[in-house]
JSON list of C-alpha atoms in Angstrom, two decimals:
[
{"chain": "A", "resi": 299, "resn": "UNK", "atom": "CA", "xyz": [-16.53, 16.83, -1.08]},
{"chain": "A", "resi": 300, "resn": "UNK", "atom": "CA", "xyz": [-14.46, 15.42, -4.15]},
{"chain": "A", "resi": 301, "resn": "UNK", "atom": "CA", "xyz": [-11.41, 14.40, -2.82]},
{"chain": "A", "resi": 302, "resn": "UNK", "atom": "CA", "xyz": [-9.29, 17.12, -6.02]},
{"chain": "A", "resi": 303, "resn": "UNK", "atom": "CA", "xyz": [-10.88, 19.55, -3.69]},
{"chain": "A", "resi": 304, "resn": "UNK", "atom": "CA", "xyz": [-10.10, 17.24, 0.14]},
{"chain": "A", "resi": 305, "resn": "UNK", "atom": "CA", "xyz": [-6.32, 18.01, -1.59]},
{"chain": "A", "resi": 306, "resn": "UNK", "atom": "CA", "xyz": [-6.53, 21.88, -2.47]},
{"chain": "A", "resi": 307, "resn": "UNK", "atom": "CA", "xyz": [-8.89, 22.77, 1.29]},
{"chain": "A", "resi": 308, "resn": "UNK", "atom": "CA", "xyz": [-4.52, 20.85, 3.33]},
{"chain": "A", "resi": 309, "resn": "UNK", "atom": "CA", "xyz": [-2.77, 23.85, 1.22]},
{"chain": "A", "resi": 310, "resn": "UNK", "atom": "CA", "xyz": [-0.62, 25.66, 2.96]},
{"chain": "A", "resi": 311, "resn": "UNK", "atom": "CA", "xyz": [-0.75, 29.44, 1.99]},
{"chain": "A", "resi": 312, "resn": "UNK", "atom": "CA", "xyz": [1.76, 30.32, -1.19]},
{"chain": "A", "resi": 313, "resn": "UNK", "atom": "CA", "xyz": [1.80, 26.19, -2.18]},
{"chain": "A", "resi": 314, "resn": "UNK", "atom": "CA", "xyz": [0.90, 25.46, -5.26]},
{"chain": "A", "resi": 315, "resn": "UNK", "atom": "CA", "xyz": [-0.43, 22.31, -6.15]},
{"chain": "A", "resi": 316, "resn": "UNK", "atom": "CA", "xyz": [1.57, 20.69, -9.03]},
{"chain": "A", "resi": 317, "resn": "UNK", "atom": "CA", "xyz": [-0.46, 17.42, -9.36]},
{"chain": "A", "resi": 318, "resn": "UNK", "atom": "CA", "xyz": [-3.63, 15.16, -8.30]},
{"chain": "A", "resi": 319, "resn": "UNK", "atom": "CA", "xyz": [-4.70, 12.21, -8.76]},
{"chain": "A", "resi": 320, "resn": "UNK", "atom": "CA", "xyz": [-6.19, 8.44, -8.23]},
{"chain": "A", "resi": 321, "resn": "UNK", "atom": "CA", "xyz": [-5.51, 4.99, -8.21]},
{"chain": "A", "resi": 322, "resn": "UNK", "atom": "CA", "xyz": [-5.97, 3.04, -11.76]},
{"chain": "A", "resi": 323, "resn": "UNK", "atom": "CA", "xyz": [-8.77, 1.46, -11.01]},
{"chain": "A", "resi": 324, "resn": "UNK", "atom": "CA", "xyz": [-9.30, -2.28, -10.85]},
{"chain": "A", "resi": 325, "resn": "UNK", "atom": "CA", "xyz": [-7.11, -5.20, -9.00]},
{"chain": "A", "resi": 326, "resn": "UNK", "atom": "CA", "xyz": [-3.69, -4.11, -9.45]},
{"chain": "A", "resi": 327, "resn": "UNK", "atom": "CA", "xyz": [-0.92, -7.28, -7.02]},
{"chain": "A", "resi": 328, "resn": "UNK", "atom": "CA", "xyz": [2.47, -5.73, -5.46]},
{"chain": "A", "resi": 329, "resn": "UNK", "atom": "CA", "xyz": [4.84, -8.19, -6.23]},
{"chain": "A", "resi": 330, "resn": "UNK", "atom": "CA", "xyz": [4.74, -9.66, -1.80]},
{"chain": "A", "resi": 331, "resn": "UNK", "atom": "CA", "xyz": [1.40, -10.69, -2.31]},
{"chain": "A", "resi": 332, "resn": "UNK", "atom": "CA", "xyz": [2.42, -13.53, -4.47]},
{"chain": "A", "resi": 333, "resn": "UNK", "atom": "CA", "xyz": [3.97, -15.58, -1.36]},
{"chain": "A", "resi": 334, "resn": "UNK", "atom": "CA", "xyz": [1.55, -15.00, 0.87]},
{"chain": "A", "resi": 335, "resn": "UNK", "atom": "CA", "xyz": [-1.15, -16.23, -2.49]},
{"chain": "A", "resi": 336, "resn": "UNK", "atom": "CA", "xyz": [0.89, -19.27, -2.25]},
{"chain": "A", "resi": 337, "resn": "UNK", "atom": "CA", "xyz": [0.78, -19.60, 0.71]},
{"chain": "A", "resi": 338, "resn": "UNK", "atom": "CA", "xyz": [-3.08, -18.82, 1.71]},
{"chain": "A", "resi": 339, "resn": "UNK", "atom": "CA", "xyz": [-3.65, -21.27, -1.63]},
{"chain": "A", "resi": 340, "resn": "UNK", "atom": "CA", "xyz": [-2.14, -24.30, 1.02]},
{"chain": "A", "resi": 341, "resn": "UNK", "atom": "CA", "xyz": [-3.17, -23.42, 3.61]},
{"chain": "A", "resi": 342, "resn": "UNK", "atom": "CA", "xyz": [-6.96, -23.17, 2.34]},
{"chain": "A", "resi": 343, "resn": "UNK", "atom": "CA", "xyz": [-6.32, -27.05, 0.76]},
{"chain": "A", "resi": 344, "resn": "UNK", "atom": "CA", "xyz": [-5.41, -28.52, 4.48]},
{"chain": "A", "resi": 345, "resn": "UNK", "atom": "CA", "xyz": [-8.52, -26.62, 5.69]},
{"chain": "A", "resi": 346, "resn": "UNK", "atom": "CA", "xyz": [-11.06, -27.74, 3.09]},
{"chain": "A", "resi": 347, "resn": "UNK", "atom": "CA", "xyz": [-9.50, -31.33, 3.29]},
{"chain": "A", "resi": 348, "resn": "UNK", "atom": "CA", "xyz": [-10.49, -31.48, 6.85]},
{"chain": "A", "resi": 349, "resn": "UNK", "atom": "CA", "xyz": [-13.77, -29.86, 6.37]},
{"chain": "A", "resi": 350, "resn": "UNK", "atom": "CA", "xyz": [-14.00, -32.30, 3.60]},
{"chain": "A", "resi": 351, "resn": "UNK", "atom": "CA", "xyz": [-12.76, -35.50, 6.32]},
{"chain": "A", "resi": 352, "resn": "UNK", "atom": "CA", "xyz": [-14.24, -34.24, 9.52]},
{"chain": "A", "resi": 353, "resn": "UNK", "atom": "CA", "xyz": [-17.59, -34.04, 6.85]},
{"chain": "A", "resi": 354, "resn": "UNK", "atom": "CA", "xyz": [-16.89, -38.20, 5.39]},
{"chain": "A", "resi": 355, "resn": "UNK", "atom": "CA", "xyz": [-16.13, -39.72, 8.71]},
{"chain": "A", "resi": 356, "resn": "UNK", "atom": "CA", "xyz": [-18.70, -39.00, 10.99]},
{"chain": "A", "resi": 357, "resn": "UNK", "atom": "CA", "xyz": [-16.57, -37.10, 13.39]},
{"chain": "A", "resi": 358, "resn": "UNK", "atom": "CA", "xyz": [-18.68, -34.16, 15.72]},
{"chain": "A", "resi": 359, "resn": "UNK", "atom": "CA", "xyz": [-19.88, -31.06, 14.37]},
{"chain": "A", "resi": 360, "resn": "UNK", "atom": "CA", "xyz": [-17.28, -28.67, 15.04]},
{"chain": "A", "resi": 361, "resn": "UNK", "atom": "CA", "xyz": [-14.84, -30.30, 14.24]},
{"chain": "A", "resi": 362, "resn": "UNK", "atom": "CA", "xyz": [-16.00, -29.88, 10.70]},
{"chain": "A", "resi": 363, "resn": "UNK", "atom": "CA", "xyz": [-17.24, -26.11, 11.75]},
{"chain": "A", "resi": 364, "resn": "UNK", "atom": "CA", "xyz": [-13.72, -25.22, 13.23]},
{"chain": "A", "resi": 365, "resn": "UNK", "atom": "CA", "xyz": [-12.26, -26.38, 9.43]},
{"chain": "A", "resi": 366, "resn": "UNK", "atom": "CA", "xyz": [-14.56, -24.50, 7.78]},
{"chain": "A", "resi": 367, "resn": "UNK", "atom": "CA", "xyz": [-13.31, -21.39, 10.05]},
{"chain": "A", "resi": 368, "resn": "UNK", "atom": "CA", "xyz": [-9.90, -21.97, 9.09]},
{"chain": "A", "resi": 369, "resn": "UNK", "atom": "CA", "xyz": [-10.87, -21.92, 4.86]},
{"chain": "A", "resi": 370, "resn": "UNK", "atom": "CA", "xyz": [-12.59, -19.11, 5.49]},
{"chain": "A", "resi": 371, "resn": "UNK", "atom": "CA", "xyz": [-9.19, -16.82, 7.02]},
{"chain": "A", "resi": 372, "resn": "UNK", "atom": "CA", "xyz": [-7.37, -18.94, 4.07]},
{"chain": "A", "resi": 373, "resn": "UNK", "atom": "CA", "xyz": [-9.77, -17.48, 1.45]},
{"chain": "A", "resi": 374, "resn": "UNK", "atom": "CA", "xyz": [-9.45, -13.93, 2.57]},
{"chain": "A", "resi": 375, "resn": "UNK", "atom": "CA", "xyz": [-6.38, -14.49, 2.87]},
{"chain": "A", "resi": 376, "resn": "UNK", "atom": "CA", "xyz": [-6.07, -15.47, -0.77]},
{"chain": "A", "resi": 377, "resn": "UNK", "atom": "CA", "xyz": [-8.47, -13.48, -2.52]},
{"chain": "A", "resi": 378, "resn": "UNK", "atom": "CA", "xyz": [-10.74, -11.02, 0.25]},
{"chain": "A", "resi": 379, "resn": "UNK", "atom": "CA", "xyz": [-7.52, -9.14, 0.84]},
{"chain": "A", "resi": 380, "resn": "UNK", "atom": "CA", "xyz": [-7.21, -8.06, -2.31]},
{"chain": "A", "resi": 381, "resn": "UNK", "atom": "CA", "xyz": [-11.10, -6.77, -3.05]},
{"chain": "A", "resi": 382, "resn": "UNK", "atom": "CA", "xyz": [-10.71, -4.75, 0.65]},
{"chain": "A", "resi": 383, "resn": "UNK", "atom": "CA", "xyz": [-7.37, -3.22, -1.26]},
{"chain": "A", "resi": 384, "resn": "UNK", "atom": "CA", "xyz": [-9.31, -2.44, -3.85]},
{"chain": "A", "resi": 385, "resn": "UNK", "atom": "CA", "xyz": [-12.14, -0.87, -2.20]},
{"chain": "A", "resi": 386, "resn": "UNK", "atom": "CA", "xyz": [-9.63, 1.13, -0.47]},
{"chain": "A", "resi": 387, "resn": "UNK", "atom": "CA", "xyz": [-7.74, 2.44, -2.95]},
{"chain": "A", "resi": 388, "resn": "UNK", "atom": "CA", "xyz": [-11.12, 3.66, -4.45]},
{"chain": "A", "resi": 389, "resn": "UNK", "atom": "CA", "xyz": [-11.31, 6.31, -2.01]},
{"chain": "A", "resi": 390, "resn": "UNK", "atom": "CA", "xyz": [-8.32, 7.43, -1.93]},
{"chain": "A", "resi": 391, "resn": "UNK", "atom": "CA", "xyz": [-6.57, 9.94, -3.22]},
{"chain": "A", "resi": 392, "resn": "UNK", "atom": "CA", "xyz": [-3.28, 12.12, -3.81]},
{"chain": "A", "resi": 393, "resn": "UNK", "atom": "CA", "xyz": [-1.83, 15.40, -3.85]},
{"chain": "A", "resi": 394, "resn": "UNK", "atom": "CA", "xyz": [1.76, 16.61, -4.86]},
{"chain": "A", "resi": 395, "resn": "UNK", "atom": "CA", "xyz": [3.21, 19.80, -4.00]},
{"chain": "A", "resi": 396, "resn": "UNK", "atom": "CA", "xyz": [5.57, 22.57, -4.97]},
{"chain": "A", "resi": 397, "resn": "UNK", "atom": "CA", "xyz": [6.40, 21.38, -0.62]},
{"chain": "A", "resi": 398, "resn": "UNK", "atom": "CA", "xyz": [5.18, 17.89, 0.20]},
{"chain": "A", "resi": 399, "resn": "UNK", "atom": "CA", "xyz": [3.21, 14.99, -1.04]},
{"chain": "A", "resi": 400, "resn": "UNK", "atom": "CA", "xyz": [-0.34, 14.73, 0.01]},
{"chain": "A", "resi": 401, "resn": "UNK", "atom": "CA", "xyz": [-1.59, 10.89, 0.43]},
{"chain": "A", "resi": 402, "resn": "UNK", "atom": "CA", "xyz": [-5.85, 11.27, 1.50]},
{"chain": "A", "resi": 403, "resn": "UNK", "atom": "CA", "xyz": [-6.73, 7.24, 2.11]},
{"chain": "A", "resi": 404, "resn": "UNK", "atom": "CA", "xyz": [-10.15, 7.08, 3.32]},
{"chain": "A", "resi": 405, "resn": "UNK", "atom": "CA", "xyz": [-10.25, 8.50, 6.76]},
{"chain": "A", "resi": 406, "resn": "UNK", "atom": "CA", "xyz": [-6.50, 8.82, 6.65]},
{"chain": "A", "resi": 407, "resn": "UNK", "atom": "CA", "xyz": [-4.09, 11.74, 5.64]},
{"chain": "A", "resi": 408, "resn": "UNK", "atom": "CA", "xyz": [-1.10, 11.87, 5.53]},
{"chain": "A", "resi": 409, "resn": "UNK", "atom": "CA", "xyz": [1.53, 14.59, 4.75]},
{"chain": "A", "resi": 410, "resn": "UNK", "atom": "CA", "xyz": [5.36, 13.68, 4.01]},
{"chain": "A", "resi": 411, "resn": "UNK", "atom": "CA", "xyz": [7.22, 17.66, 3.54]},
{"chain": "A", "resi": 412, "resn": "UNK", "atom": "CA", "xyz": [9.90, 17.01, 0.45]},
{"chain": "A", "resi": 413, "resn": "UNK", "atom": "CA", "xyz": [12.86, 16.12, 3.29]},
{"chain": "A", "resi": 414, "resn": "UNK", "atom": "CA", "xyz": [10.72, 13.66, 5.92]},
{"chain": "A", "resi": 415, "resn": "UNK", "atom": "CA", "xyz": [11.06, 11.72, 2.55]},
{"chain": "A", "resi": 416, "resn": "UNK", "atom": "CA", "xyz": [13.44, 8.95, 3.55]},
{"chain": "A", "resi": 417, "resn": "UNK", "atom": "CA", "xyz": [13.81, 6.96, -0.05]},
{"chain": "A", "resi": 418, "resn": "UNK", "atom": "CA", "xyz": [12.15, 7.40, -3.33]},
{"chain": "A", "resi": 419, "resn": "UNK", "atom": "CA", "xyz": [11.41, 4.75, -4.71]},
{"chain": "A", "resi": 420, "resn": "UNK", "atom": "CA", "xyz": [8.87, 3.12, -8.07]},
{"chain": "A", "resi": 421, "resn": "UNK", "atom": "CA", "xyz": [7.97, -0.26, -9.77]},
{"chain": "A", "resi": 422, "resn": "UNK", "atom": "CA", "xyz": [5.97, 0.24, -13.03]},
{"chain": "A", "resi": 423, "resn": "UNK", "atom": "CA", "xyz": [3.83, -2.13, -14.26]},
{"chain": "A", "resi": 424, "resn": "UNK", "atom": "CA", "xyz": [3.42, -3.25, -18.48]},
{"chain": "A", "resi": 425, "resn": "UNK", "atom": "CA", "xyz": [1.40, 0.53, -19.61]},
{"chain": "A", "resi": 426, "resn": "UNK", "atom": "CA", "xyz": [2.97, 3.73, -17.60]},
{"chain": "A", "resi": 427, "resn": "UNK", "atom": "CA", "xyz": [0.66, 2.38, -14.32]},
{"chain": "A", "resi": 428, "resn": "UNK", "atom": "CA", "xyz": [3.69, 1.91, -11.24]},
{"chain": "A", "resi": 429, "resn": "UNK", "atom": "CA", "xyz": [3.47, 2.81, -7.81]},
{"chain": "A", "resi": 430, "resn": "UNK", "atom": "CA", "xyz": [5.85, 4.64, -5.55]},
{"chain": "A", "resi": 431, "resn": "UNK", "atom": "CA", "xyz": [7.51, 4.39, -2.40]},
{"chain": "A", "resi": 432, "resn": "UNK", "atom": "CA", "xyz": [7.90, 7.38, 0.03]},
{"chain": "A", "resi": 433, "resn": "UNK", "atom": "CA", "xyz": [9.16, 4.88, 3.33]},
{"chain": "A", "resi": 434, "resn": "UNK", "atom": "CA", "xyz": [11.63, 2.17, 3.14]},
{"chain": "A", "resi": 435, "resn": "UNK", "atom": "CA", "xyz": [10.33, -1.42, 4.23]},
{"chain": "A", "resi": 436, "resn": "UNK", "atom": "CA", "xyz": [9.60, -1.24, 7.86]},
{"chain": "A", "resi": 437, "resn": "UNK", "atom": "CA", "xyz": [11.66, -4.60, 9.27]},
{"chain": "A", "resi": 438, "resn": "UNK", "atom": "CA", "xyz": [10.91, -6.13, 12.34]},
{"chain": "A", "resi": 439, "resn": "UNK", "atom": "CA", "xyz": [12.51, -9.04, 14.59]},
{"chain": "A", "resi": 440, "resn": "UNK", "atom": "CA", "xyz": [10.60, -12.54, 14.94]},
{"chain": "A", "resi": 441, "resn": "UNK", "atom": "CA", "xyz": [12.43, -15.66, 17.05]},
{"chain": "A", "resi": 442, "resn": "UNK", "atom": "CA", "xyz": [13.17, -16.95, 12.68]},
{"chain": "A", "resi": 443, "resn": "UNK", "atom": "CA", "xyz": [15.05, -13.90, 12.40]},
{"chain": "A", "resi": 444, "resn": "UNK", "atom": "CA", "xyz": [14.59, -10.81, 10.35]},
{"chain": "A", "resi": 445, "resn": "UNK", "atom": "CA", "xyz": [11.64, -10.00, 8.07]},
{"chain": "A", "resi": 446, "resn": "UNK", "atom": "CA", "xyz": [10.77, -6.89, 6.11]},
{"chain": "A", "resi": 447, "resn": "UNK", "atom": "CA", "xyz": [6.92, -6.27, 5.75]},
{"chain": "A", "resi": 448, "resn": "UNK", "atom": "CA", "xyz": [6.53, -5.62, 2.10]},
{"chain": "A", "resi": 449, "resn": "UNK", "atom": "CA", "xyz": [2.88, -4.05, 2.12]},
{"chain": "A", "resi": 450, "resn": "UNK", "atom": "CA", "xyz": [3.36, -1.48, 4.55]},
{"chain": "A", "resi": 451, "resn": "UNK", "atom": "CA", "xyz": [4.77, 0.76, 3.13]},
{"chain": "A", "resi": 452, "resn": "UNK", "atom": "CA", "xyz": [4.34, 4.39, 3.19]},
{"chain": "A", "resi": 453, "resn": "UNK", "atom": "CA", "xyz": [3.41, 4.16, -1.45]},
{"chain": "A", "resi": 454, "resn": "UNK", "atom": "CA", "xyz": [1.57, 6.00, -3.68]},
{"chain": "A", "resi": 455, "resn": "UNK", "atom": "CA", "xyz": [0.17, 3.03, -5.80]},
{"chain": "A", "resi": 456, "resn": "UNK", "atom": "CA", "xyz": [-1.38, 2.01, -9.11]},
{"chain": "A", "resi": 457, "resn": "UNK", "atom": "CA", "xyz": [-0.97, 5.25, -10.24]},
{"chain": "A", "resi": 458, "resn": "UNK", "atom": "CA", "xyz": [-1.19, 6.19, -14.37]},
{"chain": "A", "resi": 459, "resn": "UNK", "atom": "CA", "xyz": [2.01, 7.84, -15.39]},
{"chain": "A", "resi": 460, "resn": "UNK", "atom": "CA", "xyz": [4.12, 7.02, -12.62]},
{"chain": "A", "resi": 461, "resn": "UNK", "atom": "CA", "xyz": [7.12, 7.96, -14.37]},
{"chain": "A", "resi": 462, "resn": "UNK", "atom": "CA", "xyz": [6.11, 11.72, -14.78]},
{"chain": "A", "resi": 463, "resn": "UNK", "atom": "CA", "xyz": [4.69, 11.60, -10.48]},
{"chain": "A", "resi": 464, "resn": "UNK", "atom": "CA", "xyz": [8.45, 10.26, -9.81]},
{"chain": "A", "resi": 465, "resn": "UNK", "atom": "CA", "xyz": [10.00, 13.53, -11.90]},
{"chain": "A", "resi": 466, "resn": "UNK", "atom": "CA", "xyz": [7.95, 15.65, -10.16]},
{"chain": "A", "resi": 467, "resn": "UNK", "atom": "CA", "xyz": [8.51, 14.47, -7.05]},
{"chain": "A", "resi": 468, "resn": "UNK", "atom": "CA", "xyz": [12.42, 14.04, -7.67]},
{"chain": "A", "resi": 469, "resn": "UNK", "atom": "CA", "xyz": [12.85, 17.97, -8.78]},
{"chain": "A", "resi": 470, "resn": "UNK", "atom": "CA", "xyz": [10.95, 19.05, -5.91]},
{"chain": "A", "resi": 471, "resn": "UNK", "atom": "CA", "xyz": [13.18, 17.14, -3.58]},
{"chain": "A", "resi": 472, "resn": "UNK", "atom": "CA", "xyz": [16.09, 17.67, -5.21]},
{"chain": "A", "resi": 473, "resn": "UNK", "atom": "CA", "xyz": [15.00, 21.50, -4.87]},
{"chain": "A", "resi": 474, "resn": "UNK", "atom": "CA", "xyz": [14.40, 21.44, -1.55]},
{"chain": "A", "resi": 475, "resn": "UNK", "atom": "CA", "xyz": [17.34, 19.96, -0.66]},
{"chain": "A", "resi": 476, "resn": "UNK", "atom": "CA", "xyz": [19.54, 22.19, -1.99]},
{"chain": "A", "resi": 477, "resn": "UNK", "atom": "CA", "xyz": [17.39, 25.34, -0.83]},
{"chain": "A", "resi": 478, "resn": "UNK", "atom": "CA", "xyz": [18.08, 23.40, 2.47]},
{"chain": "A", "resi": 479, "resn": "UNK", "atom": "CA", "xyz": [21.61, 23.25, 1.73]},
{"chain": "A", "resi": 480, "resn": "UNK", "atom": "CA", "xyz": [21.66, 26.96, 1.18]},
{"chain": "A", "resi": 481, "resn": "UNK", "atom": "CA", "xyz": [20.24, 28.13, 4.45]},
{"chain": "A", "resi": 482, "resn": "UNK", "atom": "CA", "xyz": [22.23, 26.01, 6.20]},
{"chain": "A", "resi": 483, "resn": "UNK", "atom": "CA", "xyz": [25.43, 28.13, 4.50]}
]
């Protein structure tokens, strides 16, 4: 089933679909990707040196295999996850209605009524492609202090004409907020 039809199937009676779209094709790096790429390339350098040393110094074979596993993990962290995300985004579609935002991501459906969106942020790249964040950055505590998980936010990623879609969501959030305030008075 085509994804815009899938979004229409999720509409409630009387709900109007105002915009639907999909992420722009290709690989689009997020700002949080750069730190992990740098770290994983250093990791790959160390793992590569380990494998080279194990092979040239006559170490037992399992030492080279052990290093190779770490090298593969580093390559995935550097590049593989980015290609995996691009593949997932090919199967993603978004919808904005007069009542909520709908995200169809592979086999997962997320529906956010406007009154349940805690934050609305956008990140715009050259060419008008950008990401609209609909959730706060998850924060967790480690023994080294608090950390942010910048890659686990609910978002409409890499959408063309992000400014128009952002204004559409913002306008509907304000209208729904005003109607809720009117209901409470």
